[in-house]
Amino acid sequence: MALLQFTDRGIFCERAGVYLDPWKPVDKAIVSHGHSDHAHWGHKHYLCTQDAMPVIRHRLNLQDNIQTLAYGETLNINGVDFSFHPAGHIPGSAQIRVEHGGEVWVFSGDYKLQHDGISTPFEPVKCNVFITESTFGLPVYKWKPQQEVFDEINAWWRNNQQQGKTSVIAGYTLGKAQRILKNVDASIGRIFTHGAVDSINEVMRQQGFVLPEAPRVTDEFKKPDLQGALIVCPPSALGSPWMRRFLPYSLGVASGWMKLRGTRRRRGADRGFVLSDHADWDDLNLAIRETGASKVFVTHGYAEIFSQWLSSRAIEAYEVKTRFEGELGEIDESAKEEGQV
Amino acid sequence: MKHFTRLFTDLDQTTKTLGKIKALIDYFGKASDQDKLWAIALLSHRRPKRTVNANYLAQWANELSGLPEWLFYESYTVVGDLAETITLVLPSEFEESDFSLTYWIDFIKALEPLEVPEKKEKILWAWGQLNETERFVFNKLITGGFRIGVSQQLMVKALAKFADVKENVVAHRLMGNWSPELDTFSGLLYTTDGTDVSKPYPFYLAYALEDDVHTLGEPHEWIAERKWDGIRGQVIVRSGQLFVWSRGEELVTDKYPEYQEMLKLLPDGTAIDGEILPFKGDLPMAFAALQTRIGRKNLSAKLLKEVPVAFVAYDVLEWQGEDIRTWKFEDRRARLEAICPVNHPVLRLSPAVTFDTWEQLALERERSREFLSEGIMLKRKDSIYRNGRRRGDWWKWKINPFTVDAVMIYAMRGHGRRANLYTDYTFAVWDGDQLVPFTKAYSGLTDEEIREVDRWVKQNTVERFGPVRSVKPELVFEIAFEGINRSSRHKSGIALRFPRMARWRKDKTASEANTLNDLNSLLRFSEAGR
Ligand SMILES: [Zn+2]
Ligand SMILES: [Zn+2]
């Protein structure tokens, strides 16, 4: 029996009786991070990192059925050792390491190697078998250093301000929004947030993350307050009547998909900023090499193409069908969240 | 090329007309005159002759990237644009340089006589001098097709503002035979010596009427004509020469030798707007017939006999060498009626449809298919001939299209702006218990629906062949189309004109879709109408 198996509920460790990021209700779920394609509703018991816990509890409305581990701490379940290791994807996100009888599997969850200034940086973990994501597993996806992207965002904001316009930037609510807040030059002007972003900010502030002041947009703020400001909102808010109060505004979208001119134009935004919380092509390859794994399973995105590529590089690799959706799913999830606010 | 790349980026980054005009004016203020001319040419779909085969570019980029060829092509399927794919896979290192746009165009032109290995060496050097966006622009200069949403109208506005010249003057000057190699910027904009006798007028295009026809007010203020289904064109006779322009700003005089007759029919200094339309006897032929002539280099006597082409006149724009576009339409129409001989096989007046009430006109519109026409054109009697697509004075009131319900059986990834989604579908109808594919369609759904279908496709794939997936035959769509013809090239035996998805019939199951018999009866109905 393989240590981990791919089932129609999620990744399953039969020996320990636990699932990793299951998408159907199970008894025991170990969850890599709080995005809705990974942290599903309806499990009996949850295990996640200490840093991911507050958001997951908030989003899934959990009471005391959630347990945590610090990064690197080990939990033995029925002879199998489980531990979390930083994935660098969003604050609290983890790779899940599973060891039994000297055999080590690592499930990456979502990850990136680039430091974003807010998530605990990715740490490579040696293993025999690596289950990797491949959201951007095509050689056309290569990211610029984060600072260059924020230079672009800052310049765009300043320029809009000079023209008397508000700058509206869309990024998904958990992770991307906080990354923007943390790295943008807050001295340029005032920053406001959409309610969906603000409620996540609130949770994260309470657990000790420091973010610049960015109140929720409410009716108490009038045109002069908003003019020249930066508004951080989920992509689902684009085109909604909520946006009208910012007129005239320039619209930016921050996402890895903005790398392609086609997707950039399809979003109908004025500006696309190529800012992703997933590893780009070079980093996926680097990360896989560093694990030293002799076998790789590929999930998310371009799983078929990416596993074929790995095979051509003499790495035993297989495509796995999961319900993980990468950044597209993360964009959609903001839509659900908005409904709650 | 920094200025032009900036312009390209600015145009690409804004969806708003004012922003685009501002970007163009900024560029005109910074660029040299020669660069300005090239920019105007490139943005109005003129590009330097292709001197390197795009497949070579792909091959060299692929070599530099060190990727296997299949992976390059998989990437291309996702990106949807070859120049962009090449740009994205190239190693990112480059040496900062700033040669002008004209320098790079001359560079590309100079490649023509070279052998392939020399071309390769030059191209690799060029890539090494350019940053990512500049590389994309450079690759596009070679492969063509910028598509950055600069309409002729927008260009005209920007140039008029920059050069302080009237818009209609700029619009007229920009059409016709000019080239960045032979003309100068000031020559193009400011001289009036009329050296180019072929120059056409910008076409006035109508929007589709979506509101109730009664919103147009009094019927007697309007003139109605049939909307003909050919190629919009302009016939010009000046200095004893004939020039025929198509709406795509192409000089097509040679394609219609029968039009030489116009030199006898029209006096010097005449420009007529109309439709290039195949006519046999007194009946128009289907657009498909015209298509058999379009692509041909040599027109055989047989083809000329089988598909004779006439010009159906709509309007007169120039008379006795004078621009009369500001006359009222009813006056121009009266002039046109005086010019056009009755029922001449080559030059025909587009007949007016008489009506007193909108109800009468609606009945006439219902008869459109009998005339092989697409509906009714409505023109306000006191309207001037404007340029570009405008609302208000001219409307096309099209007939409702044919529709059938069909089952989606294949899906293919889109291109360009829909690179990541399955957007192009193949549809089938029932023939007994078999589904027979009969058309492809890719437009008509909302972005949200496209995303939903895309997801469904990914979860219901039966088989994959490259970029195409066969899917479970479950989804039903209403397909609308403008015309239906027999075709031996298609398995179903039919071909549709302008097929598109009218709506997603979530209320229907696959078994409720139409049959091949239904399509055949539409075909017979449509043929009977001719
Ligand atoms: Zn995630
Ligand atoms: Zn994910």
PDB file of N, CA and C in Angstrom, chain A residues 9 12 55 188 239:
ATOM      1  N   ARG A   9     -11.983  11.705  -2.723  1.00  0.00           N
ATOM      2  CA  ARG A   9     -12.241  12.681  -1.652  1.00  0.00           C
ATOM      3  C   ARG A   9     -11.049  13.594  -1.424  1.00  0.00           C
ATOM      4  N   PHE A  12      -5.144  10.625   0.410  1.00  0.00           N
ATOM      5  CA  PHE A  12      -5.498   9.815   1.576  1.00  0.00           C
ATOM      6  C   PHE A  12      -4.300   9.043   2.116  1.00  0.00           C
ATOM      7  N   VAL A  55      -7.549  32.216  10.256  1.00  0.00           N
ATOM      8  CA  VAL A  55      -8.298  32.472   9.027  1.00  0.00           C
ATOM      9  C   VAL A  55      -9.200  31.284   8.686  1.00  0.00           C
ATOM     10  N   ILE A 188       2.171  57.162  -0.338  1.00  0.00           N
ATOM     11  CA  ILE A 188       1.639  57.854  -1.524  1.00  0.00           C
ATOM     12  C   ILE A 188       0.280  58.473  -1.224  1.00  0.00           C
ATOM     13  N   GLY A 239     -16.800  45.542 -11.872  1.00  0.00           N
ATOM     14  CA  GLY A 239     -18.033  45.620 -12.654  1.00  0.00           C
ATOM     15  C   GLY A 239     -19.288  45.690 -11.803  1.00  0.00           C
TER      16      GLY A 239
END
